[in-house]
Tab-separated table of C-alpha atoms in Angstrom:
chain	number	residue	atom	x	y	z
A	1	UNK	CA	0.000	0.000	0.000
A	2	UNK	CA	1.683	3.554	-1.126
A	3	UNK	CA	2.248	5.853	1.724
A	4	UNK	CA	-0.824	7.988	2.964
A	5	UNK	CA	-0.171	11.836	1.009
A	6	UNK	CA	-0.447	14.673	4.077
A	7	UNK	CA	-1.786	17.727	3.295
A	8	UNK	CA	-0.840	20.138	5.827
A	9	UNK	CA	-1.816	23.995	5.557
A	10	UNK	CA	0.788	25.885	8.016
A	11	UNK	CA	-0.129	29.248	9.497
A	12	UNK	CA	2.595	31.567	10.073
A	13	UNK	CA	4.438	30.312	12.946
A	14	UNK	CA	3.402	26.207	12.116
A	15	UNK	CA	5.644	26.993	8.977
A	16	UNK	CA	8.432	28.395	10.567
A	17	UNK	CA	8.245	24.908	12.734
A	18	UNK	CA	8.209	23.135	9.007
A	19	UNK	CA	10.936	24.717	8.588
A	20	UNK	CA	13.054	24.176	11.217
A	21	UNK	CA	12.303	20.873	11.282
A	22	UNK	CA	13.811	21.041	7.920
A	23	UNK	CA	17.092	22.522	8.744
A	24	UNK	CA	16.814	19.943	11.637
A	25	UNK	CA	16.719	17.130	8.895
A	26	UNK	CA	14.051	15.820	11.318
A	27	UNK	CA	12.239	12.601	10.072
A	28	UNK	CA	8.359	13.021	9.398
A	29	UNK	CA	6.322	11.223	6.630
A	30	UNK	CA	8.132	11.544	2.682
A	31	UNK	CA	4.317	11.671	1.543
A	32	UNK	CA	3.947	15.213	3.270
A	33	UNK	CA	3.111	18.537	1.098
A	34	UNK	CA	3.146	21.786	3.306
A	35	UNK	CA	1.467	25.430	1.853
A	36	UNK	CA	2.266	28.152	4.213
A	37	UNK	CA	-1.021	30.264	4.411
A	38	UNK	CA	-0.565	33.744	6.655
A	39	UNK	CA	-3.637	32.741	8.831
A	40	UNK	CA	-5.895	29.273	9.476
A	41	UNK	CA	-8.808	31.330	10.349
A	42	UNK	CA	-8.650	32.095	6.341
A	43	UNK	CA	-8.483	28.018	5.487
A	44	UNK	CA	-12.025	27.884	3.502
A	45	UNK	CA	-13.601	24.752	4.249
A	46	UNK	CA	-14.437	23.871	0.809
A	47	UNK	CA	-10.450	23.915	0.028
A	48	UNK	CA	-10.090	21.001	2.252
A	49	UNK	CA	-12.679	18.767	0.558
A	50	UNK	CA	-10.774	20.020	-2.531
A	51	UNK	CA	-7.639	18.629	-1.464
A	52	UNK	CA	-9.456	15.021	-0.575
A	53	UNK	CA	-10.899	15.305	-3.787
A	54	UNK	CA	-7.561	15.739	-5.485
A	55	UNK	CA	-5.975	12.908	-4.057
A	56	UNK	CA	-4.817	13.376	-0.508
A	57	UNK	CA	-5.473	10.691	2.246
A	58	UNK	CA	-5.056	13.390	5.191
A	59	UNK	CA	-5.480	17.059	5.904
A	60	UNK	CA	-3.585	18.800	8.835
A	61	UNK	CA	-4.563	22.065	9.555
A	62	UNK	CA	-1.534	23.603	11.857
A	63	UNK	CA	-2.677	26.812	13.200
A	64	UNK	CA	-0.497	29.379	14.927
A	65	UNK	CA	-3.070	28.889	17.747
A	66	UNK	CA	-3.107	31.982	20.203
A	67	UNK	CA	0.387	32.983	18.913
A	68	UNK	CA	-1.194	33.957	15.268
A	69	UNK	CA	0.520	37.583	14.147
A	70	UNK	CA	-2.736	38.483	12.949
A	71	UNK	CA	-5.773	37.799	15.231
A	72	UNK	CA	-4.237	36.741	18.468
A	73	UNK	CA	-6.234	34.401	20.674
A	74	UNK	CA	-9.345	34.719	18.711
A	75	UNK	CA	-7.294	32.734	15.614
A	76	UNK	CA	-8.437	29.912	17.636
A	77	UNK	CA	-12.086	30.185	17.689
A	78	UNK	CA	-12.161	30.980	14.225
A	79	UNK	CA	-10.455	28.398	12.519
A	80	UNK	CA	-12.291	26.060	14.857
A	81	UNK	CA	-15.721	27.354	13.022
A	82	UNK	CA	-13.876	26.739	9.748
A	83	UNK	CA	-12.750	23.044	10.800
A	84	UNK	CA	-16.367	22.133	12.097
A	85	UNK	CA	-17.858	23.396	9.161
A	86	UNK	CA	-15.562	21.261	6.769
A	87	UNK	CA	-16.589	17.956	9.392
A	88	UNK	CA	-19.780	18.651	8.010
A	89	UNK	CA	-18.670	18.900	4.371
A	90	UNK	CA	-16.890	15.919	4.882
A	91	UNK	CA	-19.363	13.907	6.451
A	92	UNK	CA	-21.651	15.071	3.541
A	93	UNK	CA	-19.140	12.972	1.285
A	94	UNK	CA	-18.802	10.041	3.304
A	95	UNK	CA	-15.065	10.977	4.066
A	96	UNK	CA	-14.203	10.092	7.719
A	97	UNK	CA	-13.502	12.549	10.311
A	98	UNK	CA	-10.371	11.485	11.263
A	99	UNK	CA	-9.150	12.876	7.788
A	100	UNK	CA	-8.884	15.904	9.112
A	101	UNK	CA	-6.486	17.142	11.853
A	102	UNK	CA	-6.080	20.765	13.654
A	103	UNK	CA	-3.374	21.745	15.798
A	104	UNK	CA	-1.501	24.331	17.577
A	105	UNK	CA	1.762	24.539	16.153
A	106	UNK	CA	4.445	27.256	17.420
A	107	UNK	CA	7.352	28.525	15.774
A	108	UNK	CA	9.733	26.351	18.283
A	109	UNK	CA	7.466	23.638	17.901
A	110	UNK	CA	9.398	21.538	16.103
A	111	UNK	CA	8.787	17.820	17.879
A	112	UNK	CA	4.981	18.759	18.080
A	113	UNK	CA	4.854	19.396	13.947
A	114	UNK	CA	6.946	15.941	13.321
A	115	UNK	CA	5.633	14.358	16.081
A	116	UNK	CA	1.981	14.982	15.049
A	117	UNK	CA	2.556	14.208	11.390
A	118	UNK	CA	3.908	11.006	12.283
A	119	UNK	CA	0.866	10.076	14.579
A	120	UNK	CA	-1.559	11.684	11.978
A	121	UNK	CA	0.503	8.842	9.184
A	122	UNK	CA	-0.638	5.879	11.151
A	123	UNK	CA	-4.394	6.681	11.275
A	124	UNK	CA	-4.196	7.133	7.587
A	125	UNK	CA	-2.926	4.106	6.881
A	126	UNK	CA	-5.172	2.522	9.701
A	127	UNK	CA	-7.968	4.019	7.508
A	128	UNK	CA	-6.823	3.152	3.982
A	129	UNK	CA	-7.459	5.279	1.004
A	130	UNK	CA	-10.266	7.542	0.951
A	131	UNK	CA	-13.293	5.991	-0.888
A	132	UNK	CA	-13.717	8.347	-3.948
């Protein structure tokens, strides 16, 4: 069975964690594709069924949580709105829940990022391929 494909949109400081954890040469999952986006609270909903629909087995969502440049604490809330909505667009399609991840990533948060991406890589391929 091929490796599961990640998708992870990185806020801000998640991506400067990516990033580290590239200069690191830290080990996480060679099926892993990161897009830095300046804020999760942005993340439409209907871009995450987009990126199950184009392939990937998983979706991690790695917010800046309360350290986000650009709304603070209340990055939180929002992008939880955003993640609950795309449960239901998910559900909807018959795609499983635990597709979809969302963390808190800082910018020192290097283990968290790997550490997370490996975890996240198991219940993919626990799950299989998503039924298209």
């Amino acid at each position: 069975m091929p490796e599961p494909k990640i998708l992870i949109f990185a806020a801000e400081m998640a991506y400067r964690a990516a990033d580290q954890a590239g200069l690191m040469k830290a080990w996480y999952p060679v099926a892993t594709y990161i897009v830095r986006i300046p804020c999760t609270s942005m993340l439409r909903p209907e871009l995450i069924i987009y990126a199950f629909e184009k392939g990937f087995d998983g979706v991690f969502v790695a917010s800046s949580g309360p350290d986000c440049p650009f709304l603070g604490e209340s990055c939180v809330g929002k992008t939880s709105q955003r993640i609950e909505k795309a449960y239901e667009l998910m559900k909807g399609r018959g795609i499983e829940p635990e597709r979809l991840l969302m963390s808190g990533v800082c910018s020192t948060c290097v283990e968290t990022l790997v550490g997370k991406t490996k975890e996240f890589k198991e219940t993919l391929s626990r799950l299989g391929p998503v039924k298209r």
